[in-house]
């Protein structure tokens, strides 16, 4: 049986740079925005159950880029920021590393035409279980749709990277994600299924939407790596019964014997989700570029996140991750410089912390402040505004 090797959190351990991918964790959380078109679609719908279906699809799509992403993003430095403006997708985003111990990243995105706000703060709690690393993404996601005066909240599923010591790395996500519409009291419950003994459930997501009287209004099913469908509960249940009868009783064979020192074999993945007649497609993942495997398994969206376009320098904040020299060196394939720069930046951060301690000075965040979430009342970090006014003279020199 696996037990944690140490109570100490992995986030406090310096990992060799070969385990990294050339993005900061602030850029990784920006990948939630890859399928923003789902939010825009939800804004146009008059039926709240249909809006919830698309919000559920957005919540699932937001973690889809984790598939096969076994590189660890760089830990953001305290005060590090990242901005993204996508006029073609109709939104802008700002994020800030608001705490170092524990590491907390806060983000805020808004529609350029005031249709929605999407924000949250994430404290990834990591545990090492001998052969695997489990990440619990503590923190609340909040999506507000202004036209409908609605707010939805949820937390992301658990993520586990297997075979961190030996064997081929592979990822699974599991746990229950509960999306609540605080205006209508409708709720979507999504079960991200763990791999299970035979791997049949790997990547599967299944759940339902219920109204405020807890009546099941629709079923949602699919895979977080592929697509998501919705269907009427009666049709879904009838299909399940028929499946059982017609001989889902084929016995699955297992390559038995996962010894304690062996790698956890990644189960064979059934490639596609079988669409039940009468289903409606909510979301399908965009195919990854052909050279993705040589580029840390990045999606097309992820590949653009560290681009420093002409004219950006001097406009974006000097704390933006695009200006981080260790990540830039790694992206350029200069691993020795990346290692030296990473060490230098971490030492600079420690020295700044010692100076503050000596002067009994508290670190003050720039764009977010701690406070309760307006809807769940749980601890959160709230955007205070002002970032896009482009007044950055007061920012610390962190690089």
GROMACS .gro file of C-alpha atoms in nm:
model
  399
    1UNK     CA    1   0.000   0.000   0.000
    2UNK     CA    2   0.130   0.349  -0.085
    3UNK     CA    3   0.185   0.588   0.201
    4UNK     CA    4   0.327   0.940   0.174
    5UNK     CA    5   0.708   0.934   0.213
    6UNK     CA    6   0.709   1.272   0.381
    7UNK     CA    7   0.460   1.513   0.525
    8UNK     CA    8   0.668   1.798   0.381
    9UNK     CA    9   0.505   1.943   0.073
   10UNK     CA   10   0.683   1.901  -0.258
   11UNK     CA   11   0.629   2.268  -0.339
   12UNK     CA   12   0.904   2.347  -0.085
   13UNK     CA   13   1.157   2.116  -0.253
   14UNK     CA   14   1.375   2.251  -0.535
   15UNK     CA   15   1.339   2.013  -0.829
   16UNK     CA   16   1.605   1.977  -1.104
   17UNK     CA   17   1.517   2.184  -1.411
   18UNK     CA   18   1.490   1.872  -1.632
   19UNK     CA   19   1.152   1.807  -1.465
   20UNK     CA   20   1.023   2.148  -1.580
   21UNK     CA   21   0.843   2.278  -1.887
   22UNK     CA   22   0.926   2.633  -2.007
   23UNK     CA   23   0.616   2.801  -1.863
   24UNK     CA   24   0.541   2.951  -1.524
   25UNK     CA   25   0.248   2.815  -1.321
   26UNK     CA   26   0.080   3.154  -1.386
   27UNK     CA   27   0.090   3.076  -1.759
   28UNK     CA   28  -0.032   2.720  -1.694
   29UNK     CA   29  -0.346   2.849  -1.518
   30UNK     CA   30  -0.405   3.087  -1.811
   31UNK     CA   31  -0.473   2.771  -2.011
   32UNK     CA   32  -0.815   2.761  -1.842
   33UNK     CA   33  -0.907   3.023  -2.101
   34UNK     CA   34  -0.837   2.809  -2.409
   35UNK     CA   35  -1.207   2.733  -2.468
   36UNK     CA   36  -1.350   3.075  -2.375
   37UNK     CA   37  -1.593   3.045  -2.667
   38UNK     CA   38  -1.801   2.818  -2.437
   39UNK     CA   39  -1.856   3.109  -2.197
   40UNK     CA   40  -1.948   3.341  -2.486
   41UNK     CA   41  -2.200   3.077  -2.604
   42UNK     CA   42  -2.347   3.043  -2.253
   43UNK     CA   43  -2.400   3.421  -2.240
   44UNK     CA   44  -2.627   3.402  -2.547
   45UNK     CA   45  -2.864   3.134  -2.407
   46UNK     CA   46  -3.192   3.213  -2.233
   47UNK     CA   47  -3.234   2.875  -2.057
   48UNK     CA   48  -3.037   2.838  -1.731
   49UNK     CA   49  -2.999   2.457  -1.765
   50UNK     CA   50  -2.847   2.502  -2.111
   51UNK     CA   51  -2.614   2.769  -1.970
   52UNK     CA   52  -2.509   2.528  -1.695
   53UNK     CA   53  -2.431   2.263  -1.960
   54UNK     CA   54  -2.183   2.499  -2.125
   55UNK     CA   55  -2.037   2.612  -1.793
   56UNK     CA   56  -1.981   2.242  -1.710
   57UNK     CA   57  -1.815   2.194  -2.051
   58UNK     CA   58  -1.594   2.497  -1.979
   59UNK     CA   59  -1.496   2.359  -1.635
   60UNK     CA   60  -1.397   2.025  -1.796
   61UNK     CA   61  -1.221   2.189  -2.092
   62UNK     CA   62  -1.021   2.404  -1.849
   63UNK     CA   63  -0.829   2.099  -1.725
   64UNK     CA   64  -0.805   1.924  -2.065
   65UNK     CA   65  -0.463   2.071  -2.146
   66UNK     CA   66  -0.316   1.869  -1.855
   67UNK     CA   67  -0.340   1.553  -2.065
   68UNK     CA   68   0.014   1.414  -2.114
   69UNK     CA   69   0.164   1.734  -1.967
   70UNK     CA   70   0.413   1.567  -1.737
   71UNK     CA   71   0.658   1.861  -1.718
   72UNK     CA   72   0.633   2.072  -1.404
   73UNK     CA   73   0.569   2.443  -1.461
   74UNK     CA   74   0.817   2.680  -1.292
   75UNK     CA   75   0.711   2.796  -0.946
   76UNK     CA   76   0.625   3.166  -0.979
   77UNK     CA   77   0.837   3.410  -0.780
   78UNK     CA   78   0.657   3.623  -0.523
   79UNK     CA   79   0.513   3.925  -0.706
   80UNK     CA   80   0.546   3.763  -1.050
   81UNK     CA   81   0.261   3.851  -1.288
   82UNK     CA   82   0.124   3.738  -1.621
   83UNK     CA   83  -0.115   3.920  -1.853
   84UNK     CA   84  -0.290   3.802  -2.165
   85UNK     CA   85  -0.508   4.011  -2.395
   86UNK     CA   86  -0.695   3.818  -2.666
   87UNK     CA   87  -0.900   4.063  -2.870
   88UNK     CA   88  -0.988   3.782  -3.113
   89UNK     CA   89  -1.139   3.583  -2.822
   90UNK     CA   90  -1.282   3.892  -2.650
   91UNK     CA   91  -1.109   3.883  -2.310
   92UNK     CA   92  -0.811   3.994  -2.105
   93UNK     CA   93  -0.650   3.829  -1.801
   94UNK     CA   94  -0.411   3.926  -1.524
   95UNK     CA   95  -0.258   3.693  -1.264
   96UNK     CA   96  -0.021   3.747  -0.972
   97UNK     CA   97   0.175   3.524  -0.735
   98UNK     CA   98   0.031   3.658  -0.410
   99UNK     CA   99   0.202   3.422  -0.164
  100UNK     CA  100   0.519   3.213  -0.168
  101UNK     CA  101   0.470   2.991   0.141
  102UNK     CA  102   0.213   2.855   0.082
  103UNK     CA  103   0.234   2.916  -0.296
  104UNK     CA  104  -0.090   3.092  -0.403
  105UNK     CA  105  -0.163   3.221  -0.754
  106UNK     CA  106  -0.458   3.457  -0.811
  107UNK     CA  107  -0.610   3.536  -1.151
  108UNK     CA  108  -0.883   3.755  -1.293
  109UNK     CA  109  -1.021   3.750  -1.649
  110UNK     CA  110  -1.292   3.967  -1.796
  111UNK     CA  111  -1.478   3.992  -2.123
  112UNK     CA  112  -1.381   4.295  -2.331
  113UNK     CA  113  -1.753   4.370  -2.374
  114UNK     CA  114  -1.839   4.314  -2.003
  115UNK     CA  115  -2.025   3.984  -2.065
  116UNK     CA  116  -1.842   3.782  -1.801
  117UNK     CA  117  -1.580   3.775  -1.525
  118UNK     CA  118  -1.384   3.460  -1.440
  119UNK     CA  119  -1.154   3.460  -1.140
  120UNK     CA  120  -1.001   3.250  -0.867
  121UNK     CA  121  -0.699   3.168  -0.656
  122UNK     CA  122  -0.515   2.838  -0.657
  123UNK     CA  123  -0.298   2.678  -0.392
  124UNK     CA  124  -0.172   2.351  -0.543
  125UNK     CA  125  -0.111   2.116  -0.250
  126UNK     CA  126   0.131   1.843  -0.358
  127UNK     CA  127   0.188   1.503  -0.196
  128UNK     CA  128   0.451   1.247  -0.288
  129UNK     CA  129   0.328   0.887  -0.261
  130UNK     CA  130   0.642   0.694  -0.352
  131UNK     CA  131   0.563   0.627  -0.718
  132UNK     CA  132   0.329   0.919  -0.785
  133UNK     CA  133   0.271   1.286  -0.711
  134UNK     CA  134  -0.082   1.396  -0.626
  135UNK     CA  135  -0.185   1.761  -0.670
  136UNK     CA  136  -0.492   1.895  -0.494
  137UNK     CA  137  -0.575   2.230  -0.660
  138UNK     CA  138  -0.721   2.400  -0.354
  139UNK     CA  139  -0.909   2.718  -0.439
  140UNK     CA  140  -1.240   2.829  -0.586
  141UNK     CA  141  -1.318   2.911  -0.949
  142UNK     CA  142  -1.588   3.179  -0.992
  143UNK     CA  143  -1.761   3.262  -1.319
  144UNK     CA  144  -2.002   3.557  -1.334
  145UNK     CA  145  -2.234   3.611  -1.632
  146UNK     CA  146  -2.337   3.976  -1.609
  147UNK     CA  147  -2.635   3.976  -1.848
  148UNK     CA  148  -2.800   3.687  -1.658
  149UNK     CA  149  -2.688   3.813  -1.315
  150UNK     CA  150  -2.554   3.467  -1.241
  151UNK     CA  151  -2.251   3.340  -1.053
  152UNK     CA  152  -2.115   2.984  -1.074
  153UNK     CA  153  -1.848   2.839  -0.845
  154UNK     CA  154  -1.651   2.513  -0.843
  155UNK     CA  155  -1.319   2.357  -0.747
  156UNK     CA  156  -1.103   2.159  -0.988
  157UNK     CA  157  -1.046   1.780  -0.965
  158UNK     CA  158  -0.740   1.610  -0.815
  159UNK     CA  159  -0.451   1.544  -1.054
  160UNK     CA  160  -0.204   1.257  -1.018
  161UNK     CA  161   0.123   1.205  -1.208
  162UNK     CA  162   0.227   0.838  -1.198
  163UNK     CA  163   0.579   0.692  -1.224
  164UNK     CA  164   0.778   0.996  -1.112
  165UNK     CA  165   1.071   0.767  -1.021
  166UNK     CA  166   1.048   0.479  -1.267
  167UNK     CA  167   0.860   0.401  -1.590
  168UNK     CA  168   0.656   0.612  -1.831
  169UNK     CA  169   0.493   0.919  -1.676
  170UNK     CA  170   0.115   0.937  -1.712
  171UNK     CA  171  -0.162   1.153  -1.570
  172UNK     CA  172  -0.509   1.095  -1.432
  173UNK     CA  173  -0.761   1.337  -1.283
  174UNK     CA  174  -1.025   1.225  -1.037
  175UNK     CA  175  -1.273   1.345  -0.780
  176UNK     CA  176  -1.611   1.515  -0.771
  177UNK     CA  177  -1.651   1.864  -0.912
  178UNK     CA  178  -1.966   2.044  -0.800
  179UNK     CA  179  -2.069   2.352  -0.997
  180UNK     CA  180  -2.328   2.568  -0.823
  181UNK     CA  181  -2.538   2.840  -0.986
  182UNK     CA  182  -2.585   3.073  -0.688
  183UNK     CA  183  -2.869   3.261  -0.859
  184UNK     CA  184  -3.096   2.965  -0.947
  185UNK     CA  185  -2.961   2.704  -0.697
  186UNK     CA  186  -2.916   2.463  -0.988
  187UNK     CA  187  -2.621   2.234  -0.952
  188UNK     CA  188  -2.400   2.023  -1.178
  189UNK     CA  189  -2.221   1.726  -1.019
  190UNK     CA  190  -1.937   1.584  -1.230
  191UNK     CA  191  -1.750   1.270  -1.134
  192UNK     CA  192  -1.398   1.253  -1.280
  193UNK     CA  193  -1.344   0.879  -1.260
  194UNK     CA  194  -1.023   0.728  -1.127
  195UNK     CA  195  -0.846   0.483  -1.357
  196UNK     CA  196  -0.968   0.174  -1.164
  197UNK     CA  197  -0.826  -0.180  -1.174
  198UNK     CA  198  -0.861  -0.239  -1.547
  199UNK     CA  199  -0.818   0.118  -1.672
  200UNK     CA  200  -1.163   0.115  -1.830
  201UNK     CA  201  -1.261   0.438  -1.655
  202UNK     CA  202  -0.941   0.635  -1.734
  203UNK     CA  203  -1.022   0.996  -1.834
  204UNK     CA  204  -1.399   0.940  -1.804
  205UNK     CA  205  -1.630   1.211  -1.672
  206UNK     CA  206  -1.992   1.144  -1.584
  207UNK     CA  207  -2.249   1.351  -1.402
  208UNK     CA  208  -2.578   1.536  -1.409
  209UNK     CA  209  -2.746   1.872  -1.370
  210UNK     CA  210  -3.020   1.907  -1.111
  211UNK     CA  211  -3.264   2.191  -1.052
  212UNK     CA  212  -3.324   2.352  -0.713
  213UNK     CA  213  -3.579   2.081  -0.622
  214UNK     CA  214  -3.298   1.825  -0.691
  215UNK     CA  215  -3.472   1.684  -0.995
  216UNK     CA  216  -3.221   1.545  -1.245
  217UNK     CA  217  -3.260   1.751  -1.565
  218UNK     CA  218  -2.988   1.606  -1.785
  219UNK     CA  219  -2.689   1.372  -1.780
  220UNK     CA  220  -2.341   1.475  -1.892
  221UNK     CA  221  -2.080   1.221  -2.003
  222UNK     CA  222  -1.754   1.198  -2.195
  223UNK     CA  223  -1.380   1.227  -2.134
  224UNK     CA  224  -1.183   1.527  -2.015
  225UNK     CA  225  -0.922   1.443  -2.280
  226UNK     CA  226  -1.167   1.433  -2.567
  227UNK     CA  227  -1.529   1.554  -2.559
  228UNK     CA  228  -1.843   1.602  -2.353
  229UNK     CA  229  -2.207   1.518  -2.438
  230UNK     CA  230  -2.541   1.583  -2.274
  231UNK     CA  231  -2.852   1.363  -2.290
  232UNK     CA  232  -3.190   1.315  -2.120
  233UNK     CA  233  -3.163   1.104  -1.801
  234UNK     CA  234  -3.427   0.849  -1.915
  235UNK     CA  235  -3.246   0.781  -2.244
  236UNK     CA  236  -2.913   0.754  -2.064
  237UNK     CA  237  -3.045   0.508  -1.804
  238UNK     CA  238  -3.216   0.293  -2.072
  239UNK     CA  239  -2.887   0.279  -2.265
  240UNK     CA  240  -2.696   0.174  -1.951
  241UNK     CA  241  -2.944  -0.107  -1.886
  242UNK     CA  242  -2.921  -0.227  -2.247
  243UNK     CA  243  -2.541  -0.220  -2.229
  244UNK     CA  244  -2.543  -0.438  -1.920
  245UNK     CA  245  -2.777  -0.691  -2.080
  246UNK     CA  246  -2.598  -0.712  -2.414
  247UNK     CA  247  -2.283  -0.828  -2.248
  248UNK     CA  248  -2.071  -0.569  -2.103
  249UNK     CA  249  -2.005  -0.893  -1.921
  250UNK     CA  250  -1.698  -0.950  -2.138
  251UNK     CA  251  -1.429  -1.009  -1.883
  252UNK     CA  252  -1.152  -0.754  -1.890
  253UNK     CA  253  -0.812  -0.912  -1.851
  254UNK     CA  254  -0.561  -0.740  -1.638
  255UNK     CA  255  -0.185  -0.743  -1.649
  256UNK     CA  256  -0.180  -0.830  -1.281
  257UNK     CA  257   0.089  -0.785  -1.023
  258UNK     CA  258   0.166  -0.424  -0.962
  259UNK     CA  259   0.454  -0.490  -0.724
  260UNK     CA  260   0.553  -0.217  -0.486
  261UNK     CA  261   0.879  -0.152  -0.674
  262UNK     CA  262   0.732  -0.171  -1.025
  263UNK     CA  263   0.605   0.116  -1.232
  264UNK     CA  264   0.229   0.171  -1.246
  265UNK     CA  265   0.149   0.054  -1.597
  266UNK     CA  266  -0.059   0.305  -1.787
  267UNK     CA  267  -0.375   0.123  -1.892
  268UNK     CA  268  -0.469   0.101  -2.258
  269UNK     CA  269  -0.693   0.395  -2.334
  270UNK     CA  270  -1.013   0.335  -2.527
  271UNK     CA  271  -0.975   0.607  -2.787
  272UNK     CA  272  -1.322   0.743  -2.829
  273UNK     CA  273  -1.634   0.813  -2.633
  274UNK     CA  274  -1.928   0.614  -2.771
  275UNK     CA  275  -2.203   0.862  -2.845
  276UNK     CA  276  -2.544   0.749  -2.721
  277UNK     CA  277  -2.818   0.822  -2.982
  278UNK     CA  278  -3.006   1.137  -2.881
  279UNK     CA  279  -2.698   1.307  -2.729
  280UNK     CA  280  -2.590   1.665  -2.797
  281UNK     CA  281  -2.220   1.747  -2.825
  282UNK     CA  282  -2.118   2.024  -2.581
  283UNK     CA  283  -1.743   2.040  -2.640
  284UNK     CA  284  -1.468   1.864  -2.833
  285UNK     CA  285  -1.096   1.916  -2.773
  286UNK     CA  286  -0.890   2.079  -3.047
  287UNK     CA  287  -0.624   1.843  -3.188
  288UNK     CA  288  -0.269   1.914  -3.073
  289UNK     CA  289  -0.013   2.030  -3.330
  290UNK     CA  290   0.192   1.757  -3.500
  291UNK     CA  291   0.516   1.864  -3.325
  292UNK     CA  292   0.350   1.878  -2.979
  293UNK     CA  293   0.543   1.572  -2.848
  294UNK     CA  294   0.873   1.755  -2.913
  295UNK     CA  295   0.734   2.064  -2.739
  296UNK     CA  296   0.647   1.929  -2.392
  297UNK     CA  297   0.307   1.809  -2.523
  298UNK     CA  298   0.189   2.170  -2.540
  299UNK     CA  299  -0.140   2.259  -2.707
  300UNK     CA  300  -0.136   2.526  -2.981
  301UNK     CA  301  -0.266   2.772  -2.719
  302UNK     CA  302   0.011   2.687  -2.467
  303UNK     CA  303   0.277   2.738  -2.735
  304UNK     CA  304   0.176   3.105  -2.769
  305UNK     CA  305   0.180   3.193  -2.398
  306UNK     CA  306   0.549   3.283  -2.363
  307UNK     CA  307   0.572   3.481  -2.688
  308UNK     CA  308   0.726   3.822  -2.637
  309UNK     CA  309   0.580   4.007  -2.930
  310UNK     CA  310   0.743   4.323  -3.074
  311UNK     CA  311   0.636   4.625  -2.873
  312UNK     CA  312   0.543   4.426  -2.560
  313UNK     CA  313   0.856   4.517  -2.361
  314UNK     CA  314   0.806   4.847  -2.187
  315UNK     CA  315   0.426   4.800  -2.201
  316UNK     CA  316   0.369   4.482  -1.999
  317UNK     CA  317   0.468   4.489  -1.631
  318UNK     CA  318   0.840   4.425  -1.560
  319UNK     CA  319   0.722   4.137  -1.336
  320UNK     CA  320   0.559   3.949  -1.630
  321UNK     CA  321   0.678   3.586  -1.669
  322UNK     CA  322   0.766   3.646  -2.035
  323UNK     CA  323   1.062   3.847  -1.902
  324UNK     CA  324   1.183   3.569  -1.669
  325UNK     CA  325   1.535   3.477  -1.784
  326UNK     CA  326   1.539   3.112  -1.665
  327UNK     CA  327   1.217   3.022  -1.849
  328UNK     CA  328   1.333   3.209  -2.161
  329UNK     CA  329   1.670   3.027  -2.156
  330UNK     CA  330   1.496   2.690  -2.123
  331UNK     CA  331   1.262   2.772  -2.409
  332UNK     CA  332   1.571   2.856  -2.620
  333UNK     CA  333   1.724   2.518  -2.532
  334UNK     CA  334   2.002   2.664  -2.313
  335UNK     CA  335   1.962   2.437  -2.010
  336UNK     CA  336   2.289   2.544  -1.837
  337UNK     CA  337   2.191   2.913  -1.841
  338UNK     CA  338   1.836   2.820  -1.733
  339UNK     CA  339   1.977   2.634  -1.428
  340UNK     CA  340   2.208   2.922  -1.333
  341UNK     CA  341   1.933   3.181  -1.375
  342UNK     CA  342   1.681   2.975  -1.177
  343UNK     CA  343   1.930   2.948  -0.891
  344UNK     CA  344   2.011   3.321  -0.908
  345UNK     CA  345   1.641   3.420  -0.904
  346UNK     CA  346   1.560   3.191  -0.612
  347UNK     CA  347   1.857   3.328  -0.413
  348UNK     CA  348   1.750   3.685  -0.497
  349UNK     CA  349   1.401   3.602  -0.366
  350UNK     CA  350   1.545   3.454  -0.042
  351UNK     CA  351   1.770   3.761   0.010
  352UNK     CA  352   1.470   3.995  -0.038
  353UNK     CA  353   1.276   3.790   0.219
  354UNK     CA  354   1.565   3.817   0.469
  355UNK     CA  355   1.577   4.195   0.416
  356UNK     CA  356   1.203   4.227   0.481
  357UNK     CA  357   1.233   4.014   0.796
  358UNK     CA  358   1.521   4.234   0.919
  359UNK     CA  359   1.314   4.549   0.862
  360UNK     CA  360   1.000   4.379   1.001
  361UNK     CA  361   0.833   4.461   0.672
  362UNK     CA  362   0.536   4.264   0.538
  363UNK     CA  363   0.512   4.175   0.169
  364UNK     CA  364   0.225   4.362   0.006
  365UNK     CA  365   0.049   4.228  -0.301
  366UNK     CA  366  -0.006   4.467  -0.593
  367UNK     CA  367  -0.323   4.370  -0.778
  368UNK     CA  368  -0.515   4.133  -0.547
  369UNK     CA  369  -0.615   4.141  -0.183
  370UNK     CA  370  -0.720   3.863   0.049
  371UNK     CA  371  -1.089   3.839   0.126
  372UNK     CA  372  -1.385   3.601   0.133
  373UNK     CA  373  -1.537   3.479  -0.195
  374UNK     CA  374  -1.862   3.675  -0.245
  375UNK     CA  375  -2.064   3.357  -0.307
  376UNK     CA  376  -1.905   3.074  -0.106
  377UNK     CA  377  -1.757   3.291   0.174
  378UNK     CA  378  -1.442   3.075   0.157
  379UNK     CA  379  -1.091   3.233   0.160
  380UNK     CA  380  -1.006   3.391  -0.174
  381UNK     CA  381  -0.800   3.665  -0.340
  382UNK     CA  382  -0.999   3.948  -0.499
  383UNK     CA  383  -0.873   4.160  -0.790
  384UNK     CA  384  -0.851   4.526  -0.682
  385UNK     CA  385  -0.821   4.668  -1.034
  386UNK     CA  386  -0.576   4.908  -1.192
  387UNK     CA  387  -0.337   4.667  -1.364
  388UNK     CA  388  -0.425   4.778  -1.719
  389UNK     CA  389  -0.369   5.147  -1.630
  390UNK     CA  390  -0.004   5.059  -1.703
  391UNK     CA  391   0.144   5.235  -1.397
  392UNK     CA  392   0.424   5.003  -1.291
  393UNK     CA  393   0.689   5.228  -1.134
  394UNK     CA  394   0.612   5.089  -0.785
  395UNK     CA  395   0.674   4.724  -0.880
  396UNK     CA  396   0.961   4.530  -0.719
  397UNK     CA  397   1.267   4.419  -0.918
  398UNK     CA  398   1.224   4.040  -0.900
  399UNK     CA  399   1.431   3.931  -1.201
   0.00000   0.00000   0.00000
